[in-house]
Amino acid sequence: MDRTEPTSNRPASGWTRPKRFDRNLIVIGAGSAGLVSAYIAAAAKAKVTLVEANKMGGDCLNFGCVPSKALIKSAKVAHQMRHADHYGLEPVEPRVPFSAVMERIHKVIAEIEPHDSVERYTGLGVEVLQGYAKLIDPWTVEIALNDGGTQRLTTRAIIIATGAQPFVPPIPGLAEIGFLTSDNMWERLRDRPAVPQRLVVLGGGPIGCELAQSFARLGSEVTQIEMAPRLMMREDEDAAQFVEASIREDGVNVLTRHKAVACGTEGGEKWIEVEHDGSKRRIGFDEIIVAVGRAPRLKGFGLEELGIKVDRVVETNEYLQTLHPHILAAGDVAGPYQFTHVAGHQAWFAAINALFGDLKRFKADYSVIPWATFTDPEVARVGLSEAEAKEKNIRYEVTRFGIDDLDRAIADGSARGFVKVLTVPGKDKILGATIVGEHAGDLLAEFVFAMKHGHGLGKILGTIHIYPTLAEANKMVAGQWRRTHINSFLLSLLQRFQTWRRG
C-alpha cells in the first residue's frame, strides 16, 4: 500500500470549501474503528455524527469475533464431554441441538450489544444516523436514511471506517448453489435443528480453521480445502503444524494444495470440484462456508469521484489521511491489518489527526501488533516470525519452551504447544514471540507489553509469576534464554570463590 504524503492541507482545487460547518467530524461506519473515532471526538467536545447503514458494532459484534468465539466455546465443551476420560470422568457423546447452540450465540451478541448501541453513543454525545452515507464533495456528506428521506451535512473532517466483507472467489457455479460466509451463516443456520451433516470449508486461514474445527466437534463431517501448501500460511510452519494436527484429530479432512475449480448440483446433491496434482475430483456436501479472506468495503461512498484512490484499500499516508487531508480512513478499509484491535488502535490516530491535524499530527504506530487464531490449541503472535526474519535478512536467536513441561498445563490436561521468542543475537531484546497452546492469546499480552515499552526477557524473568499458572510459561522461556547466555568465565570465577570459601 502506498502511504504517500498528501500534497497540501489546503482545500482541493475545483471545490468550494464551506465558510461554516454543521459538524466537526462525520464518521462513516460503526464498527470498531468508527465507534472509537466517534467516542474520542465526543470526549474532545466535538460535534460528531456517526453514520451506520447496518448494525451498530459492525462485523466483530454481529458476524465475526463475538459469534465465532461463542461457537468455539460450545464446540470445545462438546469435545471435552467426548473426551472426559482424559480428566478421569466417564466420556459421553454429546447431543447437539444445533438450534440451541445458535440461539446461545445470538444471546451472547444481544448481551454485548448495549456496549455498541445507539443509546449508549447518543448518551456519550454522539449523533447517530442510520443510513447510507456518500461524499458529495470533500466537506459534504449525504445520508440516505434507512427510515426514508435524505440529510446533507457539512463537516470539517470525515473518517471512512466502512470495514470489510467476505471475499467470494469467482468459482464457476458457486453463486448458483448458494453458500455461507461468516457474515450470513449466523442467521441462515439459526433455526436449523442439526449441524450440517456434510460441510465444506473453503479456506485455510484463521477463520476457516476456527470454523472447520468447531463444526467438526459439533458433529459435522468437515472437509477443509486450501490451495496453499499448508494451513495458516501467515504463521511459522511449526505453529501451523500443531493446529493442523489438532484439526485432523477432530476429524476434519484437510486438503491442502487443492484448488477449487467448479461447483454444481447433480441429482439434487451439491458438489465442489477440486484439482490436485493435475487430477480432478468432486466432493459432495450439504453446506459450504466460504472463508478465503475479507475485502474492504470501498464502493458507493463517493471516494473515487473525489479522486481518492481505492485499490485493495483506501490509499492513505502514515497519518491515515487521504488525498484530501481532512478525509481519513481507519480499520479494515485502510489496512494493512484486519483485526478489531488494530481498527480501534488506528481510530485514535485518525480521530486526533482529524480534529487537531492542523496543529499537530501523529503517525499511526504499527511497531507492536499482536494477533491470535482461536483454534484449539490457540496460536498467538507479536512481532517477527522466523519466516519473516529470514525473508528480511534480520539476524536473530530463537529460545523455545515446551508447554508440555509446564506444571499447570499438565494438571489441566492441556500440556501441548510451545512458547518461542526471537531475540537480538546475544541480547534479550525481543523481536517477536509466538505462543501455541491453551489461552495463547491471553499469555501473549506480557510479550506485547514488554516489546511496546522496550523491556527484554530479563525483565520477564525478574517478574514474579503466580504458581501454578499458564503464565509461568513466559518466565520459563525467559529462564531458558538466561541459561544459554551465562558467562562461562564468571561461572569459573564463582566456582573458585566458593571453593576458597570452604577452606
Coordinates of C-alpha atoms in Angstrom, one line a residue:
M1 CA 0.0 0.0 0.0
D2 CA 1.3 3.4 -1.0
R3 CA 1.2 5.7 2.0
T4 CA 2.1 8.9 0.3
E5 CA 2.2 12.4 1.9
P6 CA -0.9 14.5 1.0
T7 CA 0.1 17.2 -1.4
S8 CA -1.4 20.0 0.8
N9 CA -3.5 20.9 3.7
R10 CA -5.3 23.4 1.6
P11 CA -8.8 22.7 0.0
A12 CA -8.7 20.6 -3.1
S13 CA -8.9 22.7 -6.2
G14 CA -12.2 22.7 -8.0
W15 CA -14.2 22.5 -4.8
T16 CA -15.7 25.3 -2.8
R17 CA -15.0 25.0 0.9
P18 CA -17.9 26.0 3.2
K19 CA -17.5 29.0 5.4
R20 CA -19.2 27.3 8.2
F21 CA -19.7 23.6 9.1
D22 CA -22.6 21.6 10.6
R23 CA -20.2 19.2 12.2
N24 CA -16.6 18.9 13.4
L25 CA -16.5 15.3 12.3
I26 CA -18.6 12.7 10.5
V27 CA -17.6 9.1 10.9
I28 CA -18.9 6.6 8.3
G29 CA -19.2 3.1 9.8
A30 CA -20.0 1.9 13.3
G31 CA -17.6 -1.0 13.7
S32 CA -14.6 -0.9 16.0
A33 CA -12.8 2.0 14.1
G34 CA -15.9 4.1 13.8
L35 CA -17.1 3.6 17.3
V36 CA -13.7 4.5 18.8
S37 CA -13.3 7.5 16.5
A38 CA -16.8 8.8 17.5
Y39 CA -16.1 8.2 21.2
I40 CA -12.9 10.2 21.1
A41 CA -14.4 13.0 19.2
A42 CA -17.3 13.3 21.6
A43 CA -14.9 13.2 24.6
A44 CA -13.0 16.1 22.9
K45 CA -16.3 18.0 22.9
A46 CA -16.5 17.9 19.1
K47 CA -19.9 17.9 17.3
V48 CA -19.7 14.4 15.8
T49 CA -22.1 12.4 13.7
L50 CA -21.8 8.6 13.3
V51 CA -23.4 7.0 10.3
E52 CA -24.2 3.3 10.1
A53 CA -26.2 1.6 7.4
N54 CA -26.5 -1.8 9.0
K55 CA -25.9 -2.9 12.6
M56 CA -24.1 -1.0 15.3
G57 CA -20.9 -2.8 16.4
G58 CA -20.0 -3.8 12.8
D59 CA -18.6 -7.1 11.7
C60 CA -16.9 -8.0 15.0
L61 CA -20.0 -8.0 17.2
N62 CA -22.5 -9.2 14.7
F63 CA -20.7 -11.6 12.3
G64 CA -17.1 -12.2 13.4
C65 CA -15.3 -12.2 16.7
V66 CA -18.2 -12.5 19.1
P67 CA -20.4 -15.2 17.4
S68 CA -17.4 -17.2 16.3
K69 CA -16.0 -17.3 19.8
A70 CA -19.3 -18.3 21.2
L71 CA -19.5 -21.1 18.7
I72 CA -15.9 -22.2 19.6
K73 CA -16.8 -22.4 23.3
S74 CA -19.8 -24.7 22.6
A75 CA -17.7 -26.9 20.4
K76 CA -15.0 -27.1 23.0
V77 CA -17.4 -28.2 25.7
A78 CA -18.7 -30.9 23.3
H79 CA -15.1 -32.0 22.7
Q80 CA -14.4 -32.2 26.4
M81 CA -17.6 -34.3 27.0
R82 CA -16.5 -36.7 24.3
H83 CA -13.0 -36.9 25.9
A84 CA -14.0 -36.7 29.6
D85 CA -11.9 -39.8 30.3
H86 CA -8.9 -37.5 29.9
Y87 CA -9.9 -36.0 33.2
G88 CA -10.8 -39.2 35.0
L89 CA -14.5 -39.0 34.1
E90 CA -16.8 -41.1 32.1
P91 CA -17.0 -39.9 28.5
V92 CA -20.3 -39.2 26.8
E93 CA -21.3 -38.5 23.3
P94 CA -22.9 -35.0 23.5
R95 CA -26.4 -34.5 22.0
V96 CA -26.1 -31.3 19.9
P97 CA -29.4 -29.4 19.4
F98 CA -27.8 -27.1 16.9
S99 CA -30.7 -24.5 17.1
A100 CA -30.0 -24.2 20.8
V101 CA -26.3 -23.6 20.1
M102 CA -27.2 -20.9 17.6
E103 CA -29.7 -19.4 20.0
R104 CA -27.0 -19.1 22.6
I105 CA -24.7 -17.3 20.1
H106 CA -27.4 -14.7 19.5
K107 CA -28.0 -14.3 23.2
V108 CA -24.2 -13.6 23.6
I109 CA -24.5 -11.0 20.8
A110 CA -27.5 -9.4 22.5
E111 CA -25.8 -9.2 25.9
I112 CA -22.8 -7.4 24.4
E113 CA -24.9 -5.3 22.0
P114 CA -25.6 -2.4 24.5
H115 CA -21.9 -1.6 24.6
D116 CA -22.1 -0.5 21.0
S117 CA -25.7 0.6 20.9
V118 CA -27.3 3.8 19.5
E119 CA -28.5 4.6 23.0
R120 CA -25.0 4.4 24.6
Y121 CA -23.4 6.6 21.9
T122 CA -26.2 9.1 22.0
G123 CA -25.7 9.3 25.7
L124 CA -22.0 9.9 25.1
G125 CA -22.8 12.9 22.9
V126 CA -22.6 11.3 19.5
E127 CA -25.3 11.9 16.9
V128 CA -26.1 8.5 15.4
L129 CA -27.8 8.4 12.0
Q130 CA -28.8 5.0 10.5
G131 CA -28.4 5.1 6.7
Y132 CA -26.1 5.1 3.7
A133 CA -23.5 7.9 3.5
K134 CA -22.0 9.3 0.4
L135 CA -19.5 12.1 0.0
I136 CA -20.9 14.7 -2.4
D137 CA -17.8 16.9 -2.2
P138 CA -14.8 16.9 0.2
W139 CA -16.8 18.5 3.0
T140 CA -20.4 17.4 2.4
V141 CA -21.9 14.0 3.3
E142 CA -25.4 13.0 2.1
I143 CA -27.1 10.3 4.1
A144 CA -29.9 8.2 2.7
L145 CA -31.7 7.4 5.9
N146 CA -33.0 3.9 6.5
D147 CA -36.4 5.2 7.5
G148 CA -36.7 7.3 4.3
G149 CA -35.6 10.7 3.3
T150 CA -32.1 12.2 3.0
Q151 CA -30.0 14.5 5.0
R152 CA -27.0 16.6 4.0
L153 CA -24.3 17.7 6.4
T154 CA -21.1 19.7 6.0
T155 CA -18.2 18.8 8.2
R156 CA -14.6 19.9 8.8
A157 CA -13.4 16.3 8.8
I158 CA -14.5 12.8 7.7
I159 CA -13.3 9.4 8.8
I160 CA -14.0 6.4 6.5
A161 CA -14.5 3.3 8.7
T162 CA -16.6 1.1 6.5
G163 CA -15.0 -2.2 7.3
A164 CA -14.7 -5.3 5.1
Q165 CA -16.9 -8.1 3.8
P166 CA -16.2 -11.7 2.9
F167 CA -14.3 -12.1 -0.3
V168 CA -16.1 -14.6 -2.6
P169 CA -13.8 -16.2 -5.2
P170 CA -15.0 -16.4 -8.8
I171 CA -15.6 -20.2 -8.8
P172 CA -18.0 -21.2 -11.6
G173 CA -21.3 -22.4 -10.1
L174 CA -20.6 -21.1 -6.6
A175 CA -23.2 -18.4 -6.6
E176 CA -25.9 -20.7 -8.1
I177 CA -25.6 -23.4 -5.4
G178 CA -25.8 -21.0 -2.5
F179 CA -23.0 -20.5 0.0
L180 CA -22.4 -19.4 3.6
T181 CA -20.0 -16.8 4.8
S182 CA -19.0 -15.6 8.3
D183 CA -21.5 -12.7 7.6
N184 CA -24.6 -14.7 6.7
M185 CA -24.3 -18.1 8.4
W186 CA -25.4 -16.9 11.8
E187 CA -28.9 -16.1 10.5
R188 CA -29.2 -18.7 7.8
L189 CA -28.3 -21.6 10.2
R190 CA -30.2 -20.1 13.2
D191 CA -33.2 -22.3 13.2
R192 CA -31.5 -25.4 11.9
P193 CA -32.2 -28.3 14.3
A194 CA -29.0 -30.2 13.5
V195 CA -25.5 -29.3 12.3
P196 CA -24.9 -29.7 8.5
Q197 CA -24.1 -33.4 8.0
R198 CA -21.5 -32.8 5.3
L199 CA -19.8 -29.4 5.4
V200 CA -17.1 -28.0 3.1
V201 CA -15.0 -25.1 4.4
L202 CA -13.2 -23.2 1.7
G203 CA -10.1 -21.6 3.1
G204 CA -7.2 -22.5 5.4
G205 CA -6.7 -19.2 7.2
P206 CA -7.7 -18.3 10.7
I207 CA -11.5 -18.1 10.0
G208 CA -11.5 -21.3 8.0
C209 CA -9.6 -23.2 10.7
E210 CA -11.7 -22.0 13.6
L211 CA -15.0 -22.8 11.8
A212 CA -13.8 -26.2 10.4
Q213 CA -12.7 -27.4 13.9
S214 CA -15.8 -26.1 15.6
F215 CA -18.3 -27.7 13.3
A216 CA -16.3 -31.0 13.3
R217 CA -16.5 -31.0 17.1
L218 CA -20.2 -30.4 17.0
G219 CA -20.7 -33.4 14.7
S220 CA -20.3 -32.3 11.1
E221 CA -18.3 -34.3 8.6
V222 CA -16.0 -31.4 7.5
T223 CA -13.7 -31.2 4.5
Q224 CA -11.4 -28.2 4.5
I225 CA -10.0 -27.1 1.2
E226 CA -6.9 -24.9 0.9
M227 CA -4.9 -24.1 -2.2
A228 CA -1.7 -23.3 -0.4
P229 CA 0.8 -26.0 0.7
R230 CA -0.4 -25.8 4.3
L231 CA -2.9 -24.1 6.6
M232 CA -2.3 -20.8 8.3
M233 CA 0.4 -19.5 5.9
R234 CA 1.0 -16.3 7.9
E235 CA 2.3 -18.3 10.8
D236 CA 5.5 -20.3 11.2
E237 CA 5.3 -23.9 10.0
D238 CA 5.9 -25.3 13.4
A239 CA 2.9 -23.4 14.8
A240 CA 0.7 -24.3 11.8
Q241 CA 1.6 -28.0 12.1
F242 CA 0.2 -28.0 15.7
V243 CA -3.1 -26.6 14.5
E244 CA -3.4 -28.9 11.5
A245 CA -2.7 -32.0 13.6
S246 CA -5.3 -31.0 16.1
I247 CA -7.9 -30.2 13.4
R248 CA -7.2 -33.6 11.8
E249 CA -7.6 -35.3 15.2
D250 CA -11.0 -33.7 15.5
G251 CA -12.0 -35.4 12.2
V252 CA -11.5 -32.7 9.6
N253 CA -10.5 -33.9 6.2
V254 CA -7.8 -31.3 5.4
L255 CA -7.0 -31.0 1.7
T256 CA -4.0 -28.7 1.1
R257 CA -2.7 -28.0 -2.4
H258 CA -6.2 -28.4 -3.6
K259 CA -7.7 -25.7 -5.9
A260 CA -11.5 -25.3 -6.1
V261 CA -12.4 -25.1 -9.8
A262 CA -16.2 -25.5 -10.0
C263 CA -19.4 -26.1 -8.1
G264 CA -22.7 -27.5 -9.1
T265 CA -25.5 -29.9 -8.4
E266 CA -26.3 -33.4 -9.6
G267 CA -29.3 -35.4 -8.7
G268 CA -30.2 -32.9 -6.1
E269 CA -26.7 -33.1 -4.4
K270 CA -24.3 -30.2 -4.2
W271 CA -20.7 -30.8 -5.2
I272 CA -17.4 -28.9 -5.4
E273 CA -14.7 -30.0 -7.9
V274 CA -11.1 -29.7 -6.7
E275 CA -7.9 -30.0 -8.6
H276 CA -4.7 -31.6 -7.1
D277 CA -1.5 -32.6 -8.9
G278 CA -3.3 -32.3 -12.3
S279 CA -6.2 -34.6 -11.4
K280 CA -9.8 -33.5 -10.5
R281 CA -12.4 -35.0 -8.2
R282 CA -15.8 -34.0 -6.8
I283 CA -16.8 -33.7 -3.2
G284 CA -20.4 -33.8 -2.2
F285 CA -21.7 -31.6 0.6
D286 CA -24.8 -30.1 2.2
E287 CA -23.4 -26.7 3.0
I288 CA -20.3 -24.8 2.1
I289 CA -18.7 -22.0 4.0
V290 CA -16.5 -19.6 2.0
A291 CA -13.7 -18.3 4.3
V292 CA -10.9 -17.2 2.0
G293 CA -10.4 -13.7 3.3
R294 CA -12.2 -10.3 3.6
A295 CA -12.3 -7.4 1.1
P296 CA -12.7 -3.8 2.3
R297 CA -15.9 -2.0 1.5
L298 CA -14.9 0.7 -0.9
K299 CA -17.7 1.2 -3.3
G300 CA -20.7 3.6 -3.1
F301 CA -19.2 6.2 -0.8
G302 CA -18.2 8.7 -3.4
L303 CA -14.4 8.3 -2.8
E304 CA -13.3 7.8 -6.4
E305 CA -15.4 10.8 -7.5
L306 CA -13.3 12.9 -5.2
G307 CA -10.0 11.5 -6.6
I308 CA -9.3 9.3 -3.6
K309 CA -7.6 6.2 -4.8
V310 CA -9.0 2.9 -3.8
D311 CA -7.4 -0.4 -4.8
R312 CA -7.3 -3.1 -2.2
V313 CA -7.8 -0.4 0.5
V314 CA -8.3 3.3 0.7
E315 CA -4.9 4.9 -0.1
T316 CA -3.7 6.9 2.9
N317 CA -0.4 8.3 4.3
E318 CA 1.2 7.4 7.6
Y319 CA -1.2 9.8 9.3
L320 CA -4.2 7.9 7.8
Q321 CA -5.0 10.9 5.6
T322 CA -6.2 10.5 2.1
L323 CA -5.6 12.8 -0.9
H324 CA -7.8 15.3 1.0
P325 CA -6.0 15.6 4.4
H326 CA -9.3 16.2 6.3
I327 CA -10.7 12.9 5.0
L328 CA -9.1 10.0 6.8
A329 CA -9.6 6.2 6.9
A330 CA -9.3 3.7 9.7
G331 CA -9.9 -0.1 10.2
D332 CA -10.2 -2.8 7.6
V333 CA -10.9 -0.3 4.9
A334 CA -7.5 1.3 5.5
G335 CA -5.3 -1.8 6.1
P336 CA -2.7 -3.0 6.5
Y337 CA -4.2 -5.4 9.1
Q338 CA -7.7 -6.7 9.5
F339 CA -8.1 -7.0 13.3
T340 CA -10.6 -5.4 15.5
H341 CA -8.0 -4.3 18.0
V342 CA -5.9 -2.7 15.2
A343 CA -9.0 -0.9 14.0
G344 CA -9.5 0.6 17.4
H345 CA -5.8 1.4 17.6
Q346 CA -5.9 3.3 14.3
A347 CA -9.1 5.1 15.3
W348 CA -7.2 7.1 17.9
F349 CA -4.7 8.4 15.3
A350 CA -7.5 9.0 12.8
A351 CA -9.7 10.9 15.3
I352 CA -6.9 13.0 16.7
N353 CA -5.5 13.9 13.3
A354 CA -9.0 14.7 12.0
L355 CA -9.7 17.0 14.9
F356 CA -6.3 18.5 15.6
G357 CA -4.2 17.8 12.5
D358 CA -3.8 21.5 11.7
L359 CA -2.0 21.8 15.0
K360 CA -0.2 18.5 15.3
R361 CA -0.4 15.2 13.5
F362 CA 0.6 11.7 14.8
K363 CA 1.9 8.8 12.7
A364 CA 0.0 5.6 13.1
D365 CA 2.2 3.1 15.0
Y366 CA 2.3 -0.5 13.8
S367 CA 5.5 -1.4 15.6
V368 CA 3.9 -3.9 18.0
I369 CA 0.8 -5.6 16.5
P370 CA -0.4 -8.8 18.2
W371 CA -3.0 -11.3 16.8
A372 CA -4.4 -14.7 17.6
T373 CA -6.2 -17.6 16.0
F374 CA -8.7 -19.2 18.4
T375 CA -8.4 -22.8 17.3
D376 CA -7.6 -25.4 19.9
P377 CA -4.7 -25.0 20.5
E378 CA -4.7 -21.3 20.0
V379 CA -1.9 -19.6 18.1
A380 CA -0.8 -16.0 19.1
R381 CA 2.0 -13.9 17.7
V382 CA 3.5 -10.4 18.1
G383 CA 6.4 -9.0 16.1
L384 CA 8.6 -11.1 13.8
S385 CA 8.1 -14.7 12.9
E386 CA 11.1 -16.8 12.0
A387 CA 9.9 -16.9 8.3
E388 CA 9.7 -13.1 8.3
A389 CA 13.1 -12.7 9.9
K390 CA 14.7 -14.9 7.3
E391 CA 12.9 -13.1 4.5
K392 CA 14.1 -9.7 5.7
N393 CA 17.6 -11.0 6.5
I394 CA 17.3 -10.0 10.1
R395 CA 19.7 -11.8 12.4
Y396 CA 18.0 -13.5 15.4
E397 CA 18.3 -16.1 18.1
V398 CA 15.4 -18.5 19.0
T399 CA 14.6 -19.6 22.5
R400 CA 11.8 -22.1 22.9
F401 CA 10.0 -23.6 25.9
G402 CA 7.7 -26.6 25.5
I403 CA 4.4 -26.1 27.3
D404 CA 4.2 -29.9 27.8
D405 CA 6.8 -29.4 30.6
L406 CA 4.6 -26.8 32.4
D407 CA 3.1 -27.9 35.7
R408 CA -0.3 -26.1 35.3
A409 CA -0.7 -27.3 31.7
I410 CA 0.0 -30.9 32.8
A411 CA -2.6 -30.5 35.7
D412 CA -5.2 -29.1 33.2
G413 CA -4.6 -31.8 30.6
S414 CA -3.5 -29.2 28.1
A415 CA 0.2 -30.0 28.0
R416 CA 0.8 -29.3 24.3
G417 CA 2.3 -26.3 22.5
F418 CA 5.3 -24.0 23.0
V419 CA 6.5 -20.5 23.6
K420 CA 9.0 -19.3 21.0
V421 CA 10.8 -16.0 21.3
L422 CA 13.1 -14.3 18.8
T423 CA 15.7 -12.0 20.2
V424 CA 18.6 -9.9 19.0
P425 CA 21.7 -12.2 19.0
G426 CA 23.5 -12.0 22.3
K427 CA 20.8 -9.7 23.8
D428 CA 17.5 -10.2 25.5
K429 CA 15.7 -7.6 23.3
I430 CA 12.5 -9.3 21.9
L431 CA 12.0 -9.2 18.2
G432 CA 8.9 -11.4 18.2
A433 CA 7.1 -14.1 20.1
T434 CA 4.8 -16.9 19.1
I435 CA 2.7 -19.0 21.5
V436 CA 0.9 -22.2 20.7
G437 CA -1.3 -23.6 23.4
E438 CA -4.2 -23.1 25.8
H439 CA -5.1 -19.4 26.2
A440 CA -2.2 -18.3 24.0
G441 CA -3.9 -15.1 23.1
D442 CA -4.1 -14.2 26.8
L443 CA -0.5 -15.2 27.5
L444 CA 0.9 -13.2 24.7
A445 CA -0.1 -9.9 26.4
E446 CA 3.1 -10.0 28.5
F447 CA 5.3 -10.0 25.4
V448 CA 3.2 -7.3 23.8
F449 CA 3.7 -5.1 26.8
A450 CA 7.4 -5.9 27.0
M451 CA 8.0 -5.1 23.3
K452 CA 5.9 -1.9 23.5
H453 CA 7.9 -0.5 26.4
G454 CA 11.3 -1.8 25.5
H455 CA 11.6 -4.5 28.1
G456 CA 13.7 -7.6 27.4
L457 CA 13.5 -11.2 28.6
G458 CA 15.5 -10.3 31.7
K459 CA 12.6 -8.2 33.0
I460 CA 10.1 -11.0 32.4
L461 CA 12.4 -13.4 34.2
G462 CA 12.7 -11.0 37.2
T463 CA 8.9 -10.7 37.5
I464 CA 7.1 -12.9 40.0
H465 CA 4.5 -15.2 38.2
I466 CA 1.9 -17.0 40.3
Y467 CA 2.4 -20.7 40.6
P468 CA 0.8 -22.8 39.2
T469 CA -0.4 -20.8 36.2
L470 CA 0.0 -21.0 32.4
A471 CA 1.6 -17.5 32.5
E472 CA 4.7 -19.2 34.0
A473 CA 5.5 -20.4 30.5
N474 CA 6.6 -16.8 29.7
K475 CA 9.0 -16.8 32.7
M476 CA 10.2 -20.3 31.7
V477 CA 11.2 -19.2 28.2
A478 CA 13.0 -16.2 29.7
G479 CA 14.9 -18.5 32.1
Q480 CA 15.8 -20.8 29.1
W481 CA 17.3 -17.7 27.4
R482 CA 19.3 -16.8 30.5
R483 CA 20.7 -20.3 30.9
T484 CA 22.1 -20.2 27.3
H485 CA 23.7 -16.8 27.9
I486 CA 25.6 -17.4 31.1
N487 CA 29.1 -16.0 31.1
S488 CA 31.4 -19.1 31.4
F489 CA 34.3 -17.0 32.7
L490 CA 32.2 -15.6 35.5
L491 CA 30.9 -19.0 36.4
S492 CA 34.5 -20.2 36.6
L493 CA 35.4 -17.4 39.0
L494 CA 32.3 -18.1 41.1
Q495 CA 33.3 -21.8 41.4
R496 CA 36.8 -20.8 42.5
F497 CA 35.3 -18.3 45.0
Q498 CA 33.1 -21.0 46.6
T499 CA 36.0 -23.4 46.8
W500 CA 38.0 -20.8 48.6
R501 CA 35.1 -20.1 51.0
R502 CA 35.1 -23.8 52.0
G503 CA 38.8 -23.5 53.1

